[in-house]
Structure formats: C-alpha cells, structure tokens
PDB file of C-alpha atoms and ligand atoms in Angstrom:
ATOM      1  CA  MET U   1      48.544  72.319  64.858  1.00 96.00           C
ATOM      2  CA  GLU U   2      46.845  68.976  64.170  1.00 97.00           C
ATOM      3  CA  THR U   3      47.138  66.466  66.921  1.00 98.00           C
ATOM      4  CA  ILE U   4      47.122  62.750  65.783  1.00 98.00           C
ATOM      5  CA  THR U   5      47.111  59.812  68.029  1.00 98.00           C
ATOM      6  CA  THR U   6      46.279  56.773  65.731  1.00 98.00           C
ATOM      7  CA  VAL U   7      48.796  55.075  63.105  1.00 98.00           C
ATOM      8  CA  LYS U   8      46.336  54.441  60.397  1.00 98.00           C
ATOM      9  CA  GLU U   9      45.209  58.388  60.335  1.00 98.00           C
ATOM     10  CA  MET U  10      48.944  59.347  60.432  1.00 98.00           C
ATOM     11  CA  GLN U  11      49.804  57.255  57.632  1.00 98.00           C
ATOM     12  CA  ARG U  12      46.805  58.669  55.648  1.00 98.00           C
ATOM     13  CA  ARG U  13      47.706  62.312  56.604  1.00 98.00           C
ATOM     14  CA  SER U  14      51.431  61.801  55.288  1.00 98.00           C
ATOM     15  CA  GLU U  15      50.466  59.805  52.254  1.00 98.00           C
ATOM     16  CA  GLN U  16      48.222  62.866  51.401  1.00 98.00           C
ATOM     17  CA  LEU U  17      51.021  65.527  52.213  1.00 98.00           C
ATOM     18  CA  ARG U  18      53.456  63.627  50.265  1.00 98.00           C
ATOM     19  CA  ARG U  19      51.169  63.358  47.271  1.00 98.00           C
ATOM     20  CA  GLU U  20      50.769  67.142  47.301  1.00 98.00           C
ATOM     21  CA  GLY U  21      54.522  67.249  46.889  1.00 98.00           C
ATOM     22  CA  LYS U  22      55.222  68.234  50.607  1.00 98.00           C
ATOM     23  CA  LYS U  23      58.763  67.754  51.987  1.00 98.00           C
ATOM     24  CA  ILE U  24      57.615  66.350  55.667  1.00 98.00           C
ATOM     25  CA  ALA U  25      60.328  67.081  58.344  1.00 98.00           C
ATOM     26  CA  PHE U  26      60.211  65.028  61.368  1.00 99.00           C
ATOM     27  CA  VAL U  27      61.681  65.347  64.744  1.00 99.00           C
ATOM     28  CA  PRO U  28      60.795  62.107  67.255  1.00 98.00           C
ATOM     29  CA  THR U  29      60.792  63.098  71.208  1.00 98.00           C
ATOM     30  CA  MET U  30      59.746  61.513  74.258  1.00 98.00           C
ATOM     31  CA  GLY U  31      58.261  65.099  75.248  1.00 98.00           C
ATOM     32  CA  TYR U  32      59.068  67.481  78.399  1.00 98.00           C
ATOM     33  CA  LEU U  33      60.750  69.306  75.738  1.00 98.00           C
ATOM     34  CA  HIS U  34      63.474  72.091  76.070  1.00 98.00           C
ATOM     35  CA  GLU U  35      65.794  73.829  73.791  1.00 98.00           C
ATOM     36  CA  GLY U  36      67.528  71.041  72.775  1.00 98.00           C
ATOM     37  CA  HIS U  37      64.271  69.756  71.024  1.00 98.00           C
ATOM     38  CA  LEU U  38      63.129  73.160  69.650  1.00 98.00           C
ATOM     39  CA  SER U  39      66.640  73.378  68.327  1.00 98.00           C
ATOM     40  CA  LEU U  40      66.040  70.192  66.012  1.00 98.00           C
ATOM     41  CA  MET U  41      62.380  71.574  65.491  1.00 98.00           C
ATOM     42  CA  ARG U  42      63.901  74.910  64.299  1.00 98.00           C
ATOM     43  CA  GLU U  43      65.843  73.187  61.767  1.00 98.00           C
ATOM     44  CA  GLY U  44      63.002  71.148  60.788  1.00 98.00           C
ATOM     45  CA  ARG U  45      60.871  74.223  60.049  1.00 98.00           C
ATOM     46  CA  LYS U  46      63.982  75.608  57.703  1.00 98.00           C
ATOM     47  CA  ARG U  47      64.245  72.381  56.041  1.00 98.00           C
ATOM     48  CA  GLY U  48      60.756  70.663  54.967  1.00 98.00           C
ATOM     49  CA  ASN U  49      57.357  72.393  54.334  1.00 97.00           C
ATOM     50  CA  ILE U  50      55.692  70.524  56.484  1.00 98.00           C
ATOM     51  CA  LEU U  51      57.081  70.021  60.450  1.00 98.00           C
ATOM     52  CA  LEU U  52      55.932  66.766  62.303  1.00 98.00           C
ATOM     53  CA  ILE U  53      56.752  66.034  65.296  1.00 98.00           C
ATOM     54  CA  SER U  54      56.233  62.894  67.634  1.00 98.00           C
ATOM     55  CA  ILE U  55      55.951  62.895  71.417  1.00 98.00           C
ATOM     56  CA  PHE U  56      56.086  59.462  72.658  1.00 98.00           C
ATOM     57  CA  VAL U  57      57.459  57.852  75.701  1.00 98.00           C
ATOM     58  CA  ASN U  58      58.477  54.246  74.229  1.00 98.00           C
ATOM     59  CA  PRO U  59      58.085  51.816  76.993  1.00 98.00           C
ATOM     60  CA  THR U  60      60.294  49.431  75.419  1.00 98.00           C
ATOM     61  CA  GLN U  61      63.456  50.958  75.471  1.00 98.00           C
ATOM     62  CA  PHE U  62      63.610  51.387  79.096  1.00 98.00           C
ATOM     63  CA  GLY U  63      65.088  48.240  81.160  1.00 97.00           C
ATOM     64  CA  PRO U  64      63.348  46.903  84.169  1.00 95.00           C
ATOM     65  CA  GLY U  65      63.745  48.934  87.479  1.00 94.00           C
ATOM     66  CA  GLU U  66      64.341  52.420  85.319  1.00 96.00           C
ATOM     67  CA  ASP U  67      62.505  55.353  85.125  1.00 96.00           C
ATOM     68  CA  TYR U  68      59.491  54.798  82.651  1.00 97.00           C
ATOM     69  CA  ASP U  69      56.979  55.420  85.223  1.00 96.00           C
ATOM     70  CA  ARG U  70      58.619  58.378  86.542  1.00 96.00           C
ATOM     71  CA  TYR U  71      59.784  59.860  83.348  1.00 97.00           C
ATOM     72  CA  PRO U  72      58.786  63.387  83.333  1.00 97.00           C
ATOM     73  CA  ARG U  73      55.616  64.348  81.210  1.00 97.00           C
ATOM     74  CA  ASP U  74      53.621  67.503  80.617  1.00 97.00           C
ATOM     75  CA  MET U  75      51.719  67.641  77.364  1.00 97.00           C
ATOM     76  CA  LYS U  76      50.055  70.923  77.770  1.00 96.00           C
ATOM     77  CA  ARG U  77      53.349  72.610  78.464  1.00 97.00           C
ATOM     78  CA  ASP U  78      55.126  70.737  75.399  1.00 98.00           C
ATOM     79  CA  LEU U  79      51.902  71.427  72.869  1.00 96.00           C
ATOM     80  CA  ALA U  80      52.819  75.425  74.127  1.00 96.00           C
ATOM     81  CA  LEU U  81      56.295  75.320  73.301  1.00 97.00           C
ATOM     82  CA  VAL U  82      55.956  73.404  70.048  1.00 96.00           C
ATOM     83  CA  GLN U  83      53.343  76.021  68.527  1.00 93.00           C
ATOM     84  CA  GLY U  84      56.229  78.574  69.376  1.00 95.00           C
ATOM     85  CA  VAL U  85      58.145  76.824  66.763  1.00 98.00           C
ATOM     86  CA  GLY U  86      55.674  76.220  64.052  1.00 97.00           C
ATOM     87  CA  VAL U  87      54.864  72.532  64.477  1.00 98.00           C
ATOM     88  CA  ASP U  88      52.291  71.645  61.906  1.00 98.00           C
ATOM     89  CA  ILE U  89      51.286  68.226  63.207  1.00 98.00           C
ATOM     90  CA  CYS U  90      51.965  66.451  66.352  1.00 98.00           C
ATOM     91  CA  PHE U  91      51.630  62.578  66.285  1.00 98.00           C
ATOM     92  CA  ASN U  92      50.885  61.383  70.294  1.00 98.00           C
ATOM     93  CA  PRO U  93      50.072  57.820  69.990  1.00 98.00           C
ATOM     94  CA  SER U  94      49.391  55.624  73.107  1.00 98.00           C
ATOM     95  CA  ALA U  95      51.556  52.658  73.856  1.00 98.00           C
ATOM     96  CA  GLN U  96      48.535  50.182  72.901  1.00 98.00           C
ATOM     97  CA  GLU U  97      48.429  52.163  70.093  1.00 98.00           C
ATOM     98  CA  MET U  98      52.309  51.344  68.801  1.00 98.00           C
ATOM     99  CA  TYR U  99      52.166  48.073  70.602  1.00 98.00           C
ATOM    100  CA  PRO U 100      49.097  46.182  70.213  1.00 98.00           C
ATOM    101  CA  ASP U 101      48.398  42.642  71.644  1.00 98.00           C
ATOM    102  CA  GLY U 102      50.397  40.301  69.793  1.00 98.00           C
ATOM    103  CA  PHE U 103      53.438  42.474  68.384  1.00 98.00           C
ATOM    104  CA  GLN U 104      56.542  40.536  68.471  1.00 98.00           C
ATOM    105  CA  THR U 105      58.822  42.029  65.878  1.00 98.00           C
ATOM    106  CA  ALA U 106      62.312  43.992  66.683  1.00 98.00           C
ATOM    107  CA  VAL U 107      64.853  45.989  64.631  1.00 98.00           C
ATOM    108  CA  GLU U 108      68.488  45.717  66.032  1.00 98.00           C
ATOM    109  CA  VAL U 109      71.538  46.988  65.001  1.00 98.00           C
ATOM    110  CA  GLU U 110      74.399  44.949  66.328  1.00 97.00           C
ATOM    111  CA  GLY U 111      78.121  46.362  66.202  1.00 97.00           C
ATOM    112  CA  VAL U 112      77.619  49.846  67.108  1.00 98.00           C
ATOM    113  CA  THR U 113      75.229  49.066  70.136  1.00 98.00           C
ATOM    114  CA  LYS U 114      77.447  46.569  71.569  1.00 98.00           C
ATOM    115  CA  ASN U 115      79.453  49.530  73.923  1.00 98.00           C
ATOM    116  CA  LEU U 116      78.794  52.228  76.054  1.00 98.00           C
ATOM    117  CA  CYS U 117      74.889  52.299  77.057  1.00 98.00           C
ATOM    118  CA  GLY U 118      74.753  48.870  75.024  1.00 98.00           C
ATOM    119  CA  ILE U 119      76.297  47.306  78.315  1.00 98.00           C
ATOM    120  CA  SER U 120      74.677  49.127  81.091  1.00 97.00           C
ATOM    121  CA  ARG U 121      70.964  49.449  79.129  1.00 97.00           C
ATOM    122  CA  PRO U 122      70.596  45.941  77.692  1.00 97.00           C
ATOM    123  CA  GLY U 123      67.853  45.806  75.255  1.00 97.00           C
ATOM    124  CA  HIS U 124      67.931  49.817  75.208  1.00 98.00           C
ATOM    125  CA  PHE U 125      68.877  50.390  71.669  1.00 98.00           C
ATOM    126  CA  ARG U 126      66.864  47.327  70.104  1.00 98.00           C
ATOM    127  CA  GLY U 127      63.709  49.253  71.901  1.00 98.00           C
ATOM    128  CA  VAL U 128      65.074  52.677  70.065  1.00 98.00           C
ATOM    129  CA  THR U 129      65.768  51.610  66.553  1.00 98.00           C
ATOM    130  CA  THR U 130      62.635  49.426  66.409  1.00 98.00           C
ATOM    131  CA  VAL U 131      60.027  52.355  67.699  1.00 98.00           C
ATOM    132  CA  VAL U 132      62.239  54.954  65.315  1.00 99.00           C
ATOM    133  CA  ALA U 133      61.533  52.390  62.470  1.00 98.00           C
ATOM    134  CA  LYS U 134      57.853  52.194  63.136  1.00 98.00           C
ATOM    135  CA  LEU U 135      57.689  55.989  63.539  1.00 99.00           C
ATOM    136  CA  PHE U 136      59.090  56.188  60.093  1.00 99.00           C
ATOM    137  CA  ASN U 137      56.622  53.862  58.368  1.00 98.00           C
ATOM    138  CA  ILE U 138      54.065  55.756  59.997  1.00 98.00           C
ATOM    139  CA  VAL U 139      55.332  59.254  59.118  1.00 98.00           C
ATOM    140  CA  LYS U 140      56.748  58.596  55.825  1.00 98.00           C
ATOM    141  CA  PRO U 141      59.334  61.608  56.295  1.00 98.00           C
ATOM    142  CA  HIS U 142      61.736  62.719  53.787  1.00 98.00           C
ATOM    143  CA  LEU U 143      64.277  64.428  56.680  1.00 98.00           C
ATOM    144  CA  ALA U 144      64.734  63.144  60.152  1.00 99.00           C
ATOM    145  CA  PHE U 145      66.739  65.392  63.059  1.00 99.00           C
ATOM    146  CA  PHE U 146      68.721  63.634  65.843  1.00 98.00           C
ATOM    147  CA  GLY U 147      70.645  65.277  68.350  1.00 98.00           C
ATOM    148  CA  GLN U 148      74.349  64.245  68.900  1.00 98.00           C
ATOM    149  CA  LYS U 149      73.735  64.670  72.470  1.00 98.00           C
ATOM    150  CA  ASP U 150      72.699  61.093  72.080  1.00 98.00           C
ATOM    151  CA  TYR U 151      75.628  60.069  70.099  1.00 98.00           C
ATOM    152  CA  GLN U 152      75.325  56.488  70.101  1.00 98.00           C
ATOM    153  CA  GLN U 153      71.531  56.731  69.218  1.00 98.00           C
ATOM    154  CA  LEU U 154      72.387  58.948  65.988  1.00 98.00           C
ATOM    155  CA  ILE U 155      75.138  56.372  65.130  1.00 98.00           C
ATOM    156  CA  ALA U 156      72.664  53.249  65.303  1.00 98.00           C
ATOM    157  CA  ILE U 157      70.024  54.834  63.407  1.00 98.00           C
ATOM    158  CA  LYS U 158      72.609  56.078  60.872  1.00 98.00           C
ATOM    159  CA  ARG U 159      73.210  52.587  60.453  1.00 98.00           C
ATOM    160  CA  MET U 160      69.610  51.264  60.530  1.00 98.00           C
ATOM    161  CA  VAL U 161      68.731  53.968  57.500  1.00 98.00           C
ATOM    162  CA  GLU U 162      71.818  52.822  55.636  1.00 98.00           C
ATOM    163  CA  ASP U 163      71.724  48.886  56.175  1.00 98.00           C
ATOM    164  CA  LEU U 164      67.684  48.716  56.062  1.00 98.00           C
ATOM    165  CA  ASP U 165      67.624  51.053  52.595  1.00 98.00           C
ATOM    166  CA  MET U 166      65.414  53.421  54.239  1.00 98.00           C
ATOM    167  CA  ASP U 167      64.898  56.497  52.004  1.00 98.00           C
ATOM    168  CA  ILE U 168      65.272  59.306  54.481  1.00 98.00           C
ATOM    169  CA  GLU U 169      67.746  62.174  55.050  1.00 98.00           C
ATOM    170  CA  LEU U 170      69.476  61.989  58.498  1.00 98.00           C
ATOM    171  CA  ILE U 171      70.280  65.297  60.167  1.00 98.00           C
ATOM    172  CA  GLY U 172      72.365  65.184  63.566  1.00 98.00           C
ATOM    173  CA  MET U 173      72.342  68.524  65.113  1.00 98.00           C
ATOM    174  CA  PRO U 174      74.916  69.921  67.947  1.00 98.00           C
ATOM    175  CA  THR U 175      74.170  69.533  71.583  1.00 98.00           C
ATOM    176  CA  ILE U 176      72.493  72.589  73.318  1.00 98.00           C
ATOM    177  CA  ARG U 177      73.419  73.194  76.510  1.00 98.00           C
ATOM    178  CA  GLU U 178      72.424  75.168  79.547  1.00 98.00           C
ATOM    179  CA  THR U 179      74.709  78.408  80.450  1.00 98.00           C
ATOM    180  CA  ASP U 180      76.816  76.302  82.586  1.00 98.00           C
ATOM    181  CA  GLY U 181      77.562  73.907  79.990  1.00 98.00           C
ATOM    182  CA  LEU U 182      75.063  70.945  81.112  1.00 98.00           C
ATOM    183  CA  ALA U 183      73.469  69.191  78.276  1.00 98.00           C
ATOM    184  CA  MET U 184      70.032  69.729  78.000  1.00 98.00           C
ATOM    185  CA  SER U 185      67.698  66.903  79.253  1.00 98.00           C
ATOM    186  CA  SER U 186      64.406  65.976  80.379  1.00 97.00           C
ATOM    187  CA  ARG U 187      65.854  64.039  82.984  1.00 97.00           C
ATOM    188  CA  ASN U 188      67.718  67.340  84.282  1.00 98.00           C
ATOM    189  CA  ALA U 189      64.458  67.979  86.091  1.00 97.00           C
ATOM    190  CA  TYR U 190      65.065  65.009  88.588  1.00 97.00           C
ATOM    191  CA  LEU U 191      68.127  67.102  89.814  1.00 97.00           C
ATOM    192  CA  ASP U 192      68.117  68.690  93.037  1.00 97.00           C
ATOM    193  CA  PRO U 193      70.116  72.349  93.536  1.00 97.00           C
ATOM    194  CA  GLU U 194      72.871  70.213  94.945  1.00 96.00           C
ATOM    195  CA  GLN U 195      73.142  67.807  92.148  1.00 97.00           C
ATOM    196  CA  ARG U 196      72.537  70.248  89.495  1.00 98.00           C
ATOM    197  CA  LYS U 197      75.619  71.798  90.723  1.00 97.00           C
ATOM    198  CA  GLU U 198      77.293  68.948  90.471  1.00 97.00           C
ATOM    199  CA  ALA U 199      76.153  67.531  86.861  1.00 98.00           C
ATOM    200  CA  THR U 200      78.312  70.517  85.709  1.00 98.00           C
ATOM    201  CA  SER U 201      81.107  68.204  86.047  1.00 98.00           C
ATOM    202  CA  LEU U 202      80.627  65.891  82.962  1.00 98.00           C
ATOM    203  CA  TYR U 203      80.851  68.772  80.608  1.00 98.00           C
ATOM    204  CA  ARG U 204      83.965  69.910  82.186  1.00 98.00           C
ATOM    205  CA  ALA U 205      85.543  66.753  82.148  1.00 98.00           C
ATOM    206  CA  LEU U 206      84.622  66.272  78.641  1.00 98.00           C
ATOM    207  CA  LEU U 207      86.098  69.930  77.850  1.00 98.00           C
ATOM    208  CA  LYS U 208      89.721  68.750  79.525  1.00 98.00           C
ATOM    209  CA  GLY U 209      89.955  65.678  77.516  1.00 98.00           C
ATOM    210  CA  LYS U 210      89.586  67.672  74.447  1.00 98.00           C
ATOM    211  CA  GLU U 211      91.874  70.341  75.497  1.00 98.00           C
ATOM    212  CA  LEU U 212      94.655  67.545  76.429  1.00 98.00           C
ATOM    213  CA  TYR U 213      94.047  66.227  72.945  1.00 98.00           C
ATOM    214  CA  HIS U 214      94.236  69.782  71.070  1.00 98.00           C
ATOM    215  CA  GLN U 215      97.855  69.781  73.499  1.00 98.00           C
ATOM    216  CA  GLY U 216      98.758  66.558  71.307  1.00 98.00           C
ATOM    217  CA  GLU U 217      97.752  64.030  74.040  1.00 98.00           C
ATOM    218  CA  ARG U 218      96.852  60.735  72.230  1.00 98.00           C
ATOM    219  CA  SER U 219      96.426  58.310  74.931  1.00 98.00           C
ATOM    220  CA  THR U 220      93.353  57.507  76.169  1.00 98.00           C
ATOM    221  CA  ALA U 221      94.263  55.991  79.201  1.00 98.00           C
ATOM    222  CA  VAL U 222      95.685  59.367  80.294  1.00 98.00           C
ATOM    223  CA  ILE U 223      93.169  61.571  78.820  1.00 98.00           C
ATOM    224  CA  LEU U 224      90.543  59.447  80.543  1.00 98.00           C
ATOM    225  CA  ASN U 225      92.297  59.719  83.790  1.00 98.00           C
ATOM    226  CA  HIS U 226      91.663  63.505  83.938  1.00 98.00           C
ATOM    227  CA  VAL U 227      88.259  63.199  82.832  1.00 98.00           C
ATOM    228  CA  ARG U 228      87.362  60.637  85.604  1.00 98.00           C
ATOM    229  CA  GLY U 229      89.061  62.420  88.164  1.00 98.00           C
ATOM    230  CA  ILE U 230      87.058  65.745  87.578  1.00 98.00           C
ATOM    231  CA  ILE U 231      83.989  63.575  87.766  1.00 98.00           C
ATOM    232  CA  GLU U 232      84.801  61.926  90.755  1.00 97.00           C
ATOM    233  CA  GLU U 233      84.923  65.143  92.700  1.00 96.00           C
ATOM    234  CA  GLY U 234      81.396  65.177  92.882  1.00 93.00           C
ATOM    235  CA  LYS U 235      80.149  63.577  96.295  1.00 92.00           C
ATOM    236  CA  SER U 236      76.766  61.945  94.729  1.00 92.00           C
ATOM    237  CA  ALA U 237      78.696  61.279  91.525  1.00 97.00           C
ATOM    238  CA  ALA U 238      79.127  57.569  90.390  1.00 98.00           C
ATOM    239  CA  ILE U 239      80.476  56.889  86.777  1.00 98.00           C
ATOM    240  CA  ASP U 240      78.755  54.474  85.124  1.00 98.00           C
ATOM    241  CA  TYR U 241      81.428  54.783  81.925  1.00 98.00           C
ATOM    242  CA  ALA U 242      83.977  57.049  80.794  1.00 98.00           C
ATOM    243  CA  LYS U 243      85.471  55.844  77.353  1.00 98.00           C
ATOM    244  CA  ILE U 244      87.142  56.953  74.367  1.00 98.00           C
ATOM    245  CA  CYS U 245      86.049  55.463  71.052  1.00 98.00           C
ATOM    246  CA  ASP U 246      86.444  55.168  67.153  1.00 98.00           C
ATOM    247  CA  ALA U 247      83.689  57.968  66.552  1.00 98.00           C
ATOM    248  CA  HIS U 248      82.401  55.704  63.830  1.00 98.00           C
ATOM    249  CA  THR U 249      82.502  52.309  65.129  1.00 98.00           C
ATOM    250  CA  LEU U 250      82.132  53.010  68.884  1.00 98.00           C
ATOM    251  CA  GLU U 251      84.999  50.461  69.412  1.00 98.00           C
ATOM    252  CA  ASP U 252      87.167  51.372  72.501  1.00 98.00           C
ATOM    253  CA  ILE U 253      90.661  52.397  71.360  1.00 98.00           C
ATOM    254  CA  GLU U 254      93.973  53.034  73.123  1.00 98.00           C
ATOM    255  CA  GLU U 255      95.265  55.332  70.925  1.00 98.00           C
ATOM    256  CA  ILE U 256      93.649  58.275  69.027  1.00 98.00           C
ATOM    257  CA  LYS U 257      94.397  58.082  65.514  1.00 97.00           C
ATOM    258  CA  GLY U 258      91.225  59.061  63.616  1.00 96.00           C
ATOM    259  CA  GLU U 259      87.868  60.788  64.644  1.00 98.00           C
ATOM    260  CA  ALA U 260      87.514  59.923  68.406  1.00 98.00           C
ATOM    261  CA  VAL U 261      84.348  60.314  70.875  1.00 98.00           C
ATOM    262  CA  ILE U 262      84.859  60.956  74.324  1.00 98.00           C
ATOM    263  CA  ALA U 263      81.532  59.339  75.737  1.00 98.00           C
ATOM    264  CA  VAL U 264      80.620  59.426  79.631  1.00 98.00           C
ATOM    265  CA  ALA U 265      77.600  58.227  81.531  1.00 98.00           C
ATOM    266  CA  VAL U 266      77.339  59.314  85.291  1.00 98.00           C
ATOM    267  CA  LYS U 267      75.010  58.534  87.978  1.00 98.00           C
ATOM    268  CA  ILE U 268      74.209  61.577  89.953  1.00 98.00           C
ATOM    269  CA  GLY U 269      72.283  60.379  93.030  1.00 96.00           C
ATOM    270  CA  LYS U 270      69.671  58.136  91.175  1.00 95.00           C
ATOM    271  CA  THR U 271      69.646  60.116  87.872  1.00 97.00           C
ATOM    272  CA  ARG U 272      71.658  58.596  85.057  1.00 97.00           C
ATOM    273  CA  LEU U 273      73.344  61.534  82.559  1.00 98.00           C
ATOM    274  CA  ILE U 274      75.028  60.960  79.436  1.00 98.00           C
ATOM    275  CA  ASP U 275      76.976  63.567  77.483  1.00 98.00           C
ATOM    276  CA  ASN U 276      80.163  63.200  74.712  1.00 99.00           C
ATOM    277  CA  ILE U 277      82.506  65.228  72.779  1.00 98.00           C
ATOM    278  CA  ILE U 278      84.016  64.904  69.489  1.00 98.00           C
ATOM    279  CA  LEU U 279      87.732  64.789  69.054  1.00 98.00           C
ATOM    280  CA  LYS U 280      89.382  65.662  65.870  1.00 97.00           C
ATOM    281  CA  GLU U 281      91.969  67.526  64.400  1.00 93.00           C
ATOM    282  CA  GLU U 282      90.843  71.245  63.302  1.00 82.00           C
TER     283      GLU U 282
HETATM  284  P1  AMP G 301      64.808  62.788  73.908  1.00 67.52           P
HETATM  285  O1  AMP G 301      62.868  63.316  73.872  1.00 67.52           O
HETATM  286  O2  AMP G 301      65.324  62.634  74.936  1.00 67.52           O
HETATM  287  O3  AMP G 301      64.043  61.366  73.202  1.00 67.52           O
HETATM  288  O4  AMP G 301      65.154  63.461  72.443  1.00 67.52           O
HETATM  289  C1  AMP G 301      64.710  63.528  71.265  1.00 67.52           C
HETATM  290  C2  AMP G 301      65.768  63.723  70.331  1.00 67.52           C
HETATM  291  O5  AMP G 301      66.223  65.162  70.995  1.00 67.52           O
HETATM  292  C3  AMP G 301      66.691  63.136  70.347  1.00 67.52           C
HETATM  293  O6  AMP G 301      67.011  63.009  68.903  1.00 67.52           O
HETATM  294  C4  AMP G 301      67.746  63.680  70.997  1.00 67.52           C
HETATM  295  O7  AMP G 301      69.028  63.483  70.807  1.00 67.52           O
HETATM  296  C5  AMP G 301      67.395  65.470  70.922  1.00 67.52           C
HETATM  297  N1  AMP G 301      68.071  66.039  72.158  1.00 67.52           N
HETATM  298  C6  AMP G 301      67.830  65.828  73.212  1.00 67.52           C
HETATM  299  N2  AMP G 301      68.966  66.681  74.180  1.00 67.52           N
HETATM  300  C7  AMP G 301      69.261  67.528  73.357  1.00 67.52           C
HETATM  301  C8  AMP G 301      69.973  67.990  73.105  1.00 67.52           C
HETATM  302  N3  AMP G 301      70.567  68.968  74.700  1.00 67.52           N
HETATM  303  N4  AMP G 301      70.664  69.267  72.273  1.00 67.52           N
HETATM  304  C9  AMP G 301      70.348  68.374  71.135  1.00 67.52           C
HETATM  305  N5  AMP G 301      69.245  67.573  70.719  1.00 67.52           N
HETATM  306  C10 AMP G 301      69.126  67.094  71.960  1.00 67.52           C
END
C-alpha cells in the first residue's frame, strides 16, 4: 500500500491512474477505523480498480470546545486494518498541507444543513463540505462512499455534488452496528462501561419509533414521545435533539406522509452520539 501525504503528489498519482483508465473508488475517513469504515472500503474494493482512502481529522469541522484535540487517533492500527481490506493508496495529509497560510475559501450547502446538527454544531457542515470538495479535487475519484450513519452529511454532500456538477458517483452505505445495536463510531471509544450500556438506548428508541410507524402511527409528536422516553431512561443521557424530518429536505414535519427520517443526537456524559433510521412504507 502506498501512503501519500502531499496534495501535489496525490493529484499527480490520481491523474496518472485516470490516464491508465483505472476507476478510482474513494472512502474519506477521519481514522480510528472500525467495521463501519471497513464496510465502505470493501464495497469500494468491489466497485473500483483502485481503492483509495483518506485519513484526515479535519479541524474545520470541529467547533470551539469540541473534541478535535482529543479525537482518537491510531495510525499504526489503522494502516494494519486497511491492508486487510486491500486498500491501494492512503492519503494522509497534515492540517497545514490542507489549510496552508492564506486559505480563505469555503463550500457551503444551505437548506439541508440548517436543521439537526446544523443547529447544535454551527459551521460543522461548512467544514465538512469544504474538506470533501478539496479531497475530491485532490483524489479525483470516480466513485465515493459515505455512510448513512451520518445521514445529514450524506444528504449535504449529495446536494453539493449535484449543485456544483461534480462528476462523481456517490454511494450511500448502510449503518454498521455492534451486536447490541449501537452504531459503530470512533467516538464510542470515549464511553466508559456504564455509558456504553446506556448508549444502546439510541437504537432501541429508533426501533420503537419505526415499530409505531409500521403500526400506522403518523403523528411525529406521538412517535417522538416514545423515542425520547426510551433515551431519557438513561441517567447520563441528555438529548440534544430527537426529530422526525422529511428524508430529502430534512425539514421538521408534523405528520409523516412520504419518506421520513428519525434522527437523534444524544450526549452520554461528555460524548455526543448520533443515529438515525429511515421510515418508509414497505
Ligand atoms: P468518519 O471517520 O467518522 O468521518 O467516517 C468516515 C465515513 O465512514 C463516513 O462516510 C461515515 O458516514 C462512515 N461511517 C462512520 N460510521 C459508520 C457506521 N457505523 N456504518 C457505516 N458507515 C459509517
């Protein structure tokens, strides 16, 4: 596996691969990899000739007081894991390489980033779409893989690709969970054993919401009452939001008509976890 750390070298390598007619499959990550990341990579391995990943903890998507400094990092472990899934190239730039002195441009998707994490993490999606646009310009992928675990991020990136005519096929991938339902996340490493148990409430709550929906309930207030109730049973759980939104616009809805998403963000102690589930008629 090759590791590349500079923008120029990565661009040169990708250009060369494109000229050779290779199909570049790209999985951007912030590292501290788990099965969720690896599932995206395995799909990339199947669908492209070259599997390229990035490991970059992007400072601009963290707000002041968030966990940028203590975000878990373990490059040695990550490199061992990615070799196991057949990654060809790992792009691993420094923050200075990505944001040299004088950097002053941003890509901002408007509507779909307003609600949910857009309220609690101002500037977060601007950081995400800017870094993903940069990575796309550096890596020049044909295909790019993103997890539905970060549902609002996936929708925002889809919007950006469409609005800015980026010639890239995006593939959304299902959320990979621990056996007790907790969505895999690098941040799960922050949880102590007690909190780890409590963290299962997010998925239990989402499943309850989905069950009510399939029993015919269409009032979001009724469903969300149950969802909140389950999460609030945990003694260190504090709900940031629990909402039901239109699955495409991500606007709040009162009554579920088309496809919808239940999205939750919950602080367990100091650790902020997110999860979601799609509601649609089967
Ligand atoms: P991150 O390293 O957290 O920025 O995540 C990198 C990519 O992996 C993003 O597209 C995430 O949505 C995706 N991802 C993270 N956790 C999971 C999971 N549990 N299942 C599937 N994809 C995931």
